[in-house]
Amino acid sequence: MPNTVKPAILVAAHVTKVAHVLAFTVFVLVLAWVLHFRGGAARLHSDDPNLIFNVHPLVMCMGFILVIGEGIMAYKTIPAQKETQKFVHLMLQLVALGLGILGIYAAFKYHSANTMPDMLSLHSWLGMCTICLLGLQWLFGFLNFWFLKASEPTRILLLPLHVSAGLAIFLLTVCTAETGFVQIDAAPGAESRLVNFTGLFILLFAVAVSITVALPKVSI
C-alpha cells in the first residue's frame, strides 16, 4: 500500500470512532429529553396525545438517522467479507426505513388526536420526501446489488450514483431533523439548551459519516 494512502486510512479509522461516539451522544441526549422533559414515550395508543407524539422524535433521531448513518459506515467499520458488509448495510437501511415509517405514522396519529391538519410545515414536506427517496434508494440497491444483481459493468457504473444518492438522502434526513427541532416549543433554559445540543451533535454526526464515505476503507 502506498505510503500516501496510509495516513488517510488512519484518519478514516479515527473518524469512524468519532462518529460512533457522536451517535451514542445523540442517543443519550434524545432519550434524556423525551424522558425528563416530555414525560416519556407511550406506545401508539394513549389518552395523552403528547406521549404519542414523543414516539416521533425518539424513533426518527435514535432509529432513523443513527441507523442510516451506521448503515452507510458498515463498509468501513465491519471487519468481514464484502457480501457480509453488503448484507448488514442492506438490513440496517431496511430497519431505518421501517422506523422512519413508524415515526411518520406517530406524527399523523398525533395530528389526528389533536384534530390538526397534516403536511403543513416544511419539516413535514422534507420528511415525506426523505422517506420516499429512502424507499426508492433501498429498492434500487436491493435489485441491482443484491437480489437480481445487474451485470458487473452495470454495477460499476451504478455504484457511484448509489453512494452519492445515499449520502444525499442521509443529509436530507439531517436537514429534516434540524427543521423539526426548530418547531419544538422547548422551555427556555435547560430544555432549550438540550434540544440545541442535540441538533448540533446530529449535525456533527452527519459530518463524520460524510468524511468516512470520502476517505479510504478502514481495514489495513
XYZ file of C-alpha atoms in Angstrom:
220
model
C 0.000 0.000 0.000
C 1.437 3.419 -0.940
C 2.647 5.485 1.978
C 0.441 8.367 0.867
C -2.687 6.249 1.385
C -1.896 5.039 4.907
C -2.421 8.413 6.663
C -5.837 8.777 5.024
C -6.790 5.259 6.170
C -5.701 6.025 9.720
C -7.721 9.239 9.652
C -10.760 7.269 8.428
C -10.380 4.837 11.335
C -10.348 7.686 13.846
C -13.266 9.476 12.169
C -15.451 6.366 12.334
C -14.722 6.131 16.075
C -15.706 9.771 16.465
C -18.908 9.079 14.514
C -19.811 6.233 16.891
C -19.226 8.486 19.910
C -21.389 11.211 18.370
C -24.134 8.683 17.617
C -24.101 7.498 21.238
C -24.189 11.115 22.434
C -27.258 11.836 20.280
C -28.888 8.670 21.621
C -28.374 9.805 25.229
C -29.494 13.394 24.581
C -32.713 12.409 22.802
C -33.533 9.809 25.443
C -32.888 12.333 28.232
C -35.059 14.955 26.537
C -38.017 12.630 25.942
C -37.898 11.028 29.394
C -37.004 14.038 31.543
C -38.704 16.952 29.797
C -41.517 15.333 27.801
C -42.847 12.671 30.147
C -41.686 9.644 28.196
C -42.974 7.976 25.049
C -46.023 5.734 25.135
C -46.930 3.147 22.610
C -49.053 4.469 19.770
C -52.197 4.058 21.878
C -52.513 6.563 24.702
C -55.044 9.017 26.066
C -52.316 11.654 26.084
C -51.515 12.760 22.504
C -48.186 14.202 23.624
C -46.976 10.754 24.635
C -47.902 9.523 21.173
C -46.010 12.408 19.582
C -42.889 11.657 21.629
C -42.549 8.415 19.687
C -41.835 10.538 16.602
C -38.595 12.294 17.652
C -37.459 9.226 19.579
C -37.791 6.921 16.579
C -36.652 9.414 13.937
C -33.492 10.549 15.744
C -32.392 7.384 17.529
C -33.602 4.930 14.932
C -33.905 6.610 11.579
C -30.909 8.985 11.442
C -28.460 6.991 13.554
C -29.244 3.646 11.884
C -28.891 5.156 8.400
C -25.528 6.623 9.372
C -24.280 3.354 10.823
C -25.524 1.539 7.738
C -23.579 3.901 5.490
C -20.414 3.249 7.509
C -20.901 -0.534 7.509
C -18.495 -0.991 4.602
C -15.811 0.893 6.538
C -16.369 -0.427 10.056
C -17.318 -4.116 9.807
C -14.280 -6.443 9.516
C -15.892 -9.033 7.250
C -16.219 -10.155 3.655
C -17.834 -7.713 1.248
C -21.016 -9.778 0.916
C -21.448 -9.720 4.704
C -20.874 -5.977 4.783
C -23.397 -5.567 1.984
C -25.986 -7.637 3.868
C -25.508 -5.621 7.073
C -25.760 -2.393 5.087
C -28.953 -3.585 3.403
C -30.570 -4.716 6.650
C -29.681 -1.549 8.568
C -31.173 0.595 5.822
C -34.315 -1.563 5.843
C -34.592 -1.166 9.626
C -34.145 2.585 9.224
C -36.879 2.680 6.591
C -39.253 0.781 8.865
C -38.503 3.072 11.799
C -38.971 6.112 9.588
C -42.413 4.894 8.534
C -43.282 4.267 12.197
C -42.141 7.784 13.114
C -44.259 9.361 10.380
C -47.246 7.278 11.458
C -46.803 8.560 15.032
C -46.815 12.159 13.781
C -50.012 11.613 11.764
C -51.662 9.876 14.720
C -50.742 12.823 16.963
C -52.235 15.274 14.467
C -55.404 13.185 14.254
C -55.751 13.055 18.048
C -55.445 16.850 18.209
C -57.562 17.462 15.076
C -54.591 19.166 13.434
C -54.070 19.305 9.658
C -51.233 17.260 8.172
C -48.386 18.245 5.840
C -48.387 21.993 6.513
C -44.799 22.646 7.576
C -41.518 22.483 5.671
C -40.461 19.810 8.167
C -43.328 17.536 7.125
C -42.650 18.089 3.425
C -38.959 17.282 3.824
C -39.788 14.252 5.938
C -42.167 12.800 3.380
C -39.685 13.415 0.548
C -36.929 11.776 2.592
C -38.851 8.612 3.433
C -39.968 8.184 -0.189
C -36.445 8.711 -1.516
C -35.012 6.272 1.031
C -37.544 3.653 -0.030
C -36.613 4.088 -3.690
C -32.903 4.052 -2.839
C -33.262 0.821 -0.867
C -35.233 -0.835 -3.661
C -32.652 0.337 -6.215
C -29.794 -1.125 -4.185
C -31.650 -4.356 -3.405
C -32.448 -5.068 -7.039
C -29.154 -4.032 -8.614
C -26.617 -5.108 -5.970
C -28.242 -7.974 -4.074
C -31.315 -9.777 -5.427
C -31.232 -9.697 -9.223
C -27.703 -8.273 -9.391
C -27.017 -6.286 -12.504
C -24.025 -7.245 -14.636
C -20.639 -6.252 -13.250
C -20.085 -3.387 -15.753
C -23.537 -2.030 -14.885
C -22.875 -2.296 -11.148
C -19.560 -0.481 -11.568
C -21.425 2.251 -13.417
C -24.269 2.469 -10.884
C -22.214 2.294 -7.681
C -21.057 5.956 -7.597
C -24.638 7.057 -8.217
C -25.938 4.794 -5.437
C -23.310 6.003 -2.954
C -23.822 9.676 -3.786
C -27.615 9.399 -3.671
C -27.444 7.541 -0.359
C -25.291 10.213 1.224
C -27.552 12.953 -0.146
C -30.631 11.247 1.333
C -28.843 10.847 4.675
C -28.026 14.559 4.715
C -31.648 15.277 3.839
C -32.720 13.322 6.936
C -30.441 15.551 8.994
C -31.913 18.713 7.425
C -35.376 17.375 8.194
C -34.432 16.730 11.815
C -32.993 20.231 12.216
C -36.210 21.809 10.912
C -38.098 19.613 13.386
C -36.001 20.878 16.288
C -36.800 24.454 15.264
C -40.516 23.679 15.654
C -40.158 22.325 19.201
C -41.673 24.593 21.830
C -38.854 23.949 24.287
C -38.923 25.818 27.573
C -36.146 28.404 27.895
C -33.229 27.142 29.933
C -32.157 23.528 30.331
C -34.621 22.057 27.838
C -33.862 24.519 25.046
C -30.129 24.019 25.550
C -30.573 20.238 25.433
C -32.546 20.485 22.190
C -29.922 22.792 20.659
C -27.065 20.492 21.659
C -28.939 17.514 20.199
C -29.290 19.312 16.876
C -25.617 20.263 16.961
C -24.433 16.711 17.661
C -26.654 15.307 14.910
C -25.015 17.741 12.503
C -21.540 16.710 13.687
C -22.514 13.048 13.285
C -23.528 13.772 9.688
C -20.191 15.465 9.037
C -18.291 12.485 10.476
C -20.291 9.992 8.388
C -19.686 12.077 5.253
C -15.941 12.097 5.921
C -15.861 8.306 6.310
C -17.532 7.967 2.908
C -14.910 10.211 1.314
C -11.882 8.508 2.893
C -10.436 5.065 2.019
C -11.554 1.879 3.696
C -10.550 1.388 7.330
C -9.062 -2.074 7.040
C -5.245 -2.062 6.979
